[in-house]
Tab-separated table of C-alpha atoms in Angstrom:
chain	number	residue	atom	x	y	z
N	10	MET	CA	5.213	36.709	-20.540
N	11	CYS	CA	7.218	33.861	-22.049
N	12	VAL	CA	9.768	32.341	-19.694
N	13	GLY	CA	13.457	32.268	-20.599
N	14	ILE	CA	15.610	29.258	-21.321
N	15	SER	CA	18.962	30.077	-19.761
N	16	LEU	CA	20.286	31.230	-16.410
N	17	LEU	CA	23.591	32.838	-15.462
N	18	LEU	CA	24.699	32.664	-11.843
N	19	SER	CA	27.693	34.130	-10.128
N	20	PRO	CA	30.017	31.526	-8.539
N	21	ALA	CA	28.827	32.593	-5.079
N	22	GLN	CA	25.171	32.053	-5.990
N	23	ALA	CA	25.872	28.756	-7.688
N	24	SER	CA	27.621	27.362	-4.609
N	25	GLU	CA	24.740	28.258	-2.286
N	26	SER	CA	21.672	27.449	-4.387
N	27	ILE	CA	20.131	24.252	-5.707
N	28	LYS	CA	18.460	23.757	-9.046
N	29	LEU	CA	15.088	22.011	-8.760
N	30	SER	CA	13.511	20.620	-11.939
N	31	SER	CA	10.606	18.562	-13.237
N	32	TRP	CA	10.599	16.593	-16.497
N	33	ASN	CA	7.906	14.358	-17.961
N	34	MET	CA	9.921	11.888	-20.051
N	35	ASP	CA	7.107	10.511	-22.226
N	36	TRP	CA	6.851	6.733	-21.716
N	37	LEU	CA	10.546	6.199	-20.976
N	38	THR	CA	10.890	2.427	-21.053
N	39	LEU	CA	13.186	-0.362	-22.206
N	40	ARG	CA	10.249	-2.529	-23.292
N	41	PRO	CA	9.991	-3.504	-26.958
N	42	ALA	CA	7.393	-1.778	-29.129
N	43	HIS	CA	5.150	-4.854	-29.225
N	44	ASP	CA	4.961	-5.199	-25.421
N	45	HIS	CA	1.293	-5.780	-24.526
N	46	ALA	CA	1.497	-3.278	-21.638
N	47	LEU	CA	2.293	-0.371	-23.977
N	48	PRO	CA	-0.356	1.569	-25.905
N	49	PRO	CA	0.055	1.508	-29.704
N	50	ASN	CA	1.191	5.138	-29.828
N	51	ALA	CA	3.820	4.894	-27.077
N	52	PRO	CA	7.266	5.949	-28.312
N	53	THR	CA	10.141	3.483	-28.339
N	54	ARG	CA	13.702	4.704	-27.825
N	55	THR	CA	16.884	3.789	-29.647
N	56	ALA	CA	20.384	3.996	-28.196
N	57	ALA	CA	20.721	7.345	-29.987
N	58	ASP	CA	17.539	8.614	-28.298
N	59	PHE	CA	18.828	7.676	-24.848
N	60	ALA	CA	22.190	9.277	-25.620
N	61	ALA	CA	20.454	12.516	-26.648
N	62	LEU	CA	18.285	12.538	-23.518
N	63	ARG	CA	21.400	11.964	-21.416
N	64	HIS	CA	23.087	14.889	-23.177
N	65	TYR	CA	20.144	17.176	-22.386
N	66	ALA	CA	20.144	15.999	-18.764
N	67	GLN	CA	23.848	16.863	-18.515
N	68	ARG	CA	23.181	20.320	-19.967
N	69	LEU	CA	20.282	20.823	-17.574
N	70	HIS	CA	22.588	19.997	-14.646
N	71	SER	CA	19.842	19.843	-12.033
N	72	ASP	CA	20.667	19.139	-8.426
N	73	VAL	CA	17.221	17.613	-7.918
N	74	LEU	CA	15.011	16.478	-10.787
N	75	ALA	CA	11.518	15.040	-10.457
N	76	PHE	CA	10.726	12.778	-13.390
N	77	GLU	CA	7.438	11.420	-14.659
N	78	GLU	CA	6.472	8.600	-17.054
N	79	VAL	CA	9.512	6.425	-16.341
N	80	ASP	CA	9.116	2.651	-16.313
N	81	SER	CA	12.129	1.570	-14.263
N	82	LEU	CA	15.354	2.580	-12.578
N	83	GLU	CA	17.200	0.825	-15.403
N	84	ALA	CA	15.619	3.155	-17.961
N	85	ALA	CA	16.236	6.200	-15.764
N	86	ARG	CA	19.933	5.312	-15.367
N	87	LEU	CA	20.422	5.586	-19.126
N	88	VAL	CA	19.540	9.285	-18.803
N	89	PHE	CA	20.833	9.987	-15.284
N	90	PRO	CA	24.020	7.892	-14.853
N	91	GLN	CA	24.542	6.154	-11.533
N	92	GLU	CA	27.942	7.795	-11.056
N	93	ASP	CA	26.257	11.213	-11.105
N	94	TYR	CA	22.811	10.665	-9.579
N	95	ASP	CA	21.054	8.750	-6.845
N	96	LEU	CA	17.704	7.620	-8.237
N	97	TYR	CA	14.369	6.910	-6.547
N	98	ILE	CA	11.159	5.638	-8.138
N	99	THR	CA	7.701	4.652	-6.924
N	100	SER	CA	6.592	1.041	-6.651
N	101	ASP	CA	3.430	1.543	-8.738
N	102	PRO	CA	2.654	-1.557	-10.871
N	103	ILE	CA	2.407	0.637	-13.985
N	104	ILE	CA	4.777	1.901	-16.661
N	105	GLN	CA	4.311	5.628	-16.022
N	106	LYS	CA	5.963	5.954	-12.615
N	107	VAL	CA	7.248	9.110	-10.953
N	108	GLY	CA	10.635	9.410	-9.314
N	109	LEU	CA	13.522	11.618	-8.344
N	110	ALA	CA	17.139	12.066	-9.415
N	111	VAL	CA	19.449	13.713	-6.853
N	112	ARG	CA	22.896	14.811	-7.980
N	113	ARG	CA	25.574	13.132	-5.861
N	114	SER	CA	27.735	16.272	-5.810
N	115	SER	CA	24.868	18.444	-4.504
N	116	GLY	CA	25.613	17.727	-0.850
N	117	LEU	CA	21.974	16.742	-0.291
N	118	THR	CA	20.920	13.722	1.727
N	119	VAL	CA	17.561	12.026	1.276
N	120	THR	CA	14.853	10.551	3.484
N	121	VAL	CA	12.308	8.450	1.586
N	122	ASN	CA	8.826	8.834	3.089
N	123	PRO	CA	5.838	6.521	2.430
N	124	GLU	CA	4.444	6.893	-1.080
N	125	VAL	CA	1.211	8.850	-1.469
N	126	THR	CA	-0.789	5.940	-2.864
N	127	ALA	CA	-4.087	7.758	-2.256
N	128	LEU	CA	-3.479	9.634	-5.530
N	129	ASN	CA	-4.346	6.378	-7.311
N	130	ILE	CA	-8.093	7.022	-7.065
N	131	PRO	CA	-10.153	3.822	-7.564
N	132	GLN	CA	-11.970	3.848	-10.897
N	133	ARG	CA	-15.003	1.594	-11.119
N	134	GLY	CA	-15.027	-0.312	-14.391
N	135	HIS	CA	-11.589	0.925	-15.457
N	136	HIS	CA	-8.415	-1.131	-15.262
N	137	HIS	CA	-5.911	1.657	-15.985
N	138	ALA	CA	-4.461	2.705	-12.639
N	139	LEU	CA	-3.636	6.302	-11.825
N	140	ARG	CA	-0.197	7.237	-10.551
N	141	GLY	CA	0.807	7.513	-6.923
N	142	GLY	CA	3.038	10.276	-5.586
N	143	MET	CA	6.627	10.173	-4.369
N	144	ASP	CA	7.243	11.782	-0.964
N	145	ILE	CA	10.889	12.586	-0.196
N	146	THR	CA	12.657	14.905	2.236
N	147	LEU	CA	15.910	16.574	1.209
N	148	HIS	CA	18.433	17.657	3.837
N	149	LYS	CA	21.373	20.043	3.559
N	150	GLY	CA	22.977	21.351	6.715
N	151	ALA	CA	20.192	22.474	9.033
N	152	ALA	CA	17.711	22.926	6.169
N	153	SER	CA	15.095	20.395	5.060
N	154	LEU	CA	12.785	20.489	2.059
N	155	ARG	CA	9.943	18.015	1.657
N	156	LEU	CA	8.959	17.119	-1.906
N	157	LEU	CA	5.806	15.597	-3.334
N	158	VAL	CA	6.304	14.461	-6.942
N	159	VAL	CA	3.043	14.013	-8.867
N	160	HIS	CA	1.673	13.118	-12.282
N	161	LEU	CA	-2.048	13.782	-12.186
N	162	LYS	CA	-4.999	12.666	-14.292
N	163	THR	CA	-5.056	14.053	-17.815
N	164	GLY	CA	-8.086	15.513	-19.594
N	165	CYS	CA	-9.239	18.374	-17.344
N	166	TRP	CA	-6.859	21.180	-18.213
N	167	ALA	CA	-9.057	24.202	-17.494
N	168	GLN	CA	-12.660	23.093	-16.972
N	169	PRO	CA	-14.677	24.538	-14.048
N	170	LEU	CA	-14.995	22.687	-10.761
N	171	GLU	CA	-18.578	21.656	-11.477
N	172	ALA	CA	-17.699	19.975	-14.789
N	173	LYS	CA	-19.208	16.486	-15.005
N	174	LYS	CA	-16.375	15.109	-17.113
N	175	ARG	CA	-14.952	11.926	-15.579
N	176	ALA	CA	-11.377	13.184	-15.890
N	177	CYS	CA	-12.304	16.304	-13.916
N	178	SER	CA	-13.903	14.311	-11.126
N	179	LEU	CA	-10.763	12.200	-10.764
N	180	LEU	CA	-8.443	15.202	-10.952
N	181	TYR	CA	-10.389	17.071	-8.286
N	182	GLN	CA	-10.205	14.030	-6.008
N	183	GLN	CA	-6.449	13.930	-6.539
N	184	PHE	CA	-6.168	17.602	-5.621
N	185	HIS	CA	-8.000	16.882	-2.376
N	186	VAL	CA	-5.314	14.272	-1.611
N	187	ILE	CA	-2.659	16.899	-2.335
N	188	GLU	CA	-4.556	19.357	-0.140
N	189	ASN	CA	-4.501	16.873	2.755
N	190	TRP	CA	-0.760	16.285	2.284
N	191	MET	CA	-0.223	20.033	2.204
N	192	MET	CA	-2.231	20.542	5.401
N	193	ASP	CA	0.006	17.999	7.151
N	194	ARG	CA	3.023	20.084	6.094
N	195	LEU	CA	1.366	23.206	7.462
N	196	ASP	CA	0.794	21.398	10.758
N	197	ASP	CA	4.401	20.209	11.065
N	198	GLY	CA	5.869	23.442	9.678
N	199	THR	CA	8.077	21.744	7.085
N	200	PRO	CA	9.158	23.724	4.000
N	201	PHE	CA	7.728	21.919	0.978
N	202	ALA	CA	7.485	21.764	-2.790
N	203	ILE	CA	4.854	19.991	-4.890
N	204	LEU	CA	6.113	19.431	-8.406
N	205	GLY	CA	5.505	17.422	-11.536
N	206	ASP	CA	2.965	17.105	-14.327
N	207	PHE	CA	-0.307	18.470	-12.931
N	208	ASN	CA	-2.163	18.144	-16.259
N	209	ARG	CA	-3.840	21.398	-15.270
N	210	ARG	CA	-3.211	24.911	-16.537
N	211	LEU	CA	-2.820	26.329	-13.057
N	212	THR	CA	-2.903	30.095	-12.701
N	213	PRO	CA	-3.640	32.245	-9.638
N	214	SER	CA	-7.265	32.550	-10.856
N	215	ASP	CA	-7.790	28.843	-11.554
N	216	PRO	CA	-10.472	27.453	-9.201
N	217	ILE	CA	-8.210	24.627	-8.042
N	218	MET	CA	-5.385	27.023	-7.269
N	219	ARG	CA	-7.796	29.273	-5.397
N	220	LEU	CA	-8.943	26.272	-3.374
N	221	LEU	CA	-5.357	25.449	-2.391
N	222	GLN	CA	-4.603	29.098	-1.660
N	223	SER	CA	-7.588	29.251	0.674
N	224	ASP	CA	-5.741	26.799	2.928
N	225	ALA	CA	-2.297	28.380	2.826
N	226	ASP	CA	-0.089	30.902	1.094
N	227	LEU	CA	1.608	29.167	-1.830
N	228	THR	CA	4.023	30.281	-4.519
N	229	LEU	CA	3.074	29.047	-7.982
N	230	THR	CA	6.448	29.530	-9.650
N	231	THR	CA	4.944	29.384	-13.166
N	232	ALA	CA	2.387	32.142	-12.449
N	233	GLY	CA	2.393	34.966	-14.972
N	234	PHE	CA	4.373	33.044	-17.579
N	235	THR	CA	3.630	30.971	-20.653
N	236	SER	CA	5.690	27.988	-21.728
N	237	PRO	CA	7.811	28.096	-24.891
N	238	CYS	CA	8.041	24.300	-24.980
N	239	ARG	CA	5.745	23.505	-27.908
N	240	ARG	CA	4.558	26.874	-29.125
N	241	SER	CA	4.625	30.331	-27.659
N	242	GLY	CA	1.613	31.260	-25.546
N	243	ASP	CA	0.804	27.855	-24.047
N	244	LEU	CA	0.081	27.833	-20.329
N	245	PHE	CA	2.144	25.499	-18.175
N	246	ILE	CA	0.839	22.120	-17.038
N	247	ASP	CA	4.185	21.198	-15.430
N	248	HIS	CA	4.493	23.181	-12.213
N	249	ILE	CA	6.538	23.700	-9.057
N	250	LEU	CA	4.498	24.863	-6.037
N	251	LEU	CA	6.236	26.083	-2.885
N	252	GLY	CA	4.907	26.369	0.651
N	253	ASN	CA	5.972	27.380	4.155
N	254	GLN	CA	9.570	28.667	4.378
N	255	ALA	CA	10.358	27.287	0.917
N	256	ARG	CA	8.507	30.268	-0.562
N	257	GLY	CA	11.280	32.515	0.710
N	258	TRP	CA	13.982	30.251	-0.719
N	259	PHE	CA	12.754	30.695	-4.298
N	260	VAL	CA	15.144	32.830	-6.332
N	261	PRO	CA	12.890	35.355	-8.123
N	262	GLY	CA	13.216	35.298	-11.888
N	263	SER	CA	14.883	31.876	-11.925
N	264	LEU	CA	12.109	29.927	-13.705
N	265	ARG	CA	13.549	28.330	-16.839
N	266	VAL	CA	12.421	25.889	-19.550
N	267	MET	CA	14.928	23.821	-21.523
N	268	LEU	CA	13.750	23.499	-25.117
N	269	LEU	CA	14.037	20.164	-26.924
N	270	ARG	CA	12.419	21.158	-30.195
N	271	ASN	CA	15.733	22.026	-31.875
N	272	ALA	CA	17.098	18.504	-31.444
N	273	PRO	CA	18.352	16.709	-34.574
N	274	LYS	CA	15.584	15.240	-36.705
N	275	GLY	CA	14.801	11.574	-36.265
N	276	LEU	CA	15.296	11.516	-32.496
N	277	THR	CA	12.497	10.593	-30.083
N	278	LEU	CA	12.982	12.661	-26.940
N	279	SER	CA	9.917	13.860	-24.988
N	280	ASP	CA	6.724	15.808	-25.555
N	281	HIS	CA	7.503	17.845	-22.408
N	282	CYS	CA	10.409	20.183	-21.651
N	283	PRO	CA	12.235	20.297	-18.307
N	284	VAL	CA	11.004	23.109	-16.037
N	285	SER	CA	13.445	24.426	-13.420
N	286	ILE	CA	13.851	26.952	-10.634
N	287	GLN	CA	16.695	27.952	-8.338
N	288	MET	CA	16.296	27.775	-4.567
N	289	GLN	CA	18.547	29.420	-2.009
N	290	LEU	CA	18.601	27.158	1.053
N	291	PRO	CA	19.555	28.785	4.376
């Protein structure tokens, strides 16, 4: 089933729920095209590109948005203005960082926890670092929601666990780090969400998802749907996973994808679409 792209809420629902999103922003940087740290095929953005991305972010109107592939807070602020959002970003010494934008009017407060640097698996003979994870706790009233924002190793979208491909070995190691983080949340009883670009076509039958489910009951909010982002029928690689009490806060049927493919020609936006859900906090 292909997921929808719009959501109508009654005023009562809108006042009590939060919109949680993830968006890979495709090498969002202020560096010039010839910067030695950028690969040759990395997109460069014009003022018009940033204005269009900011317009889409305003339309999306997320309360909490996890972003991936962002170089700096300065670049992020051109999409998520400081007057509207508090921004957080990892300290990774790489261009493709992960971070979080929290809408100031959401009523949420934030605790920044230590970054999950263990996701940057050492790679013998390779100088390209993997990305760490951002660990943040959101608070609203008596409710707390712990978030882990990730952008995992690319190249192992659906291969079996025993695949000898280097990308698969690294991805599986990263999932073990996530598993350990998740087990800590099970021990402390904190409602949690793991979200971002997993670079894995997770489904309930995927061996990695089955491994995680063997530890705890999880809600894979993209399960049973395909993404309309690029072409109809593609499985999601951007996911939002929920655990502990957060599973009960998920508003059923609220998964949405904002399409960018109908943007005016000539603009460089992103090769990913924002993925969102609604959560009803107690």
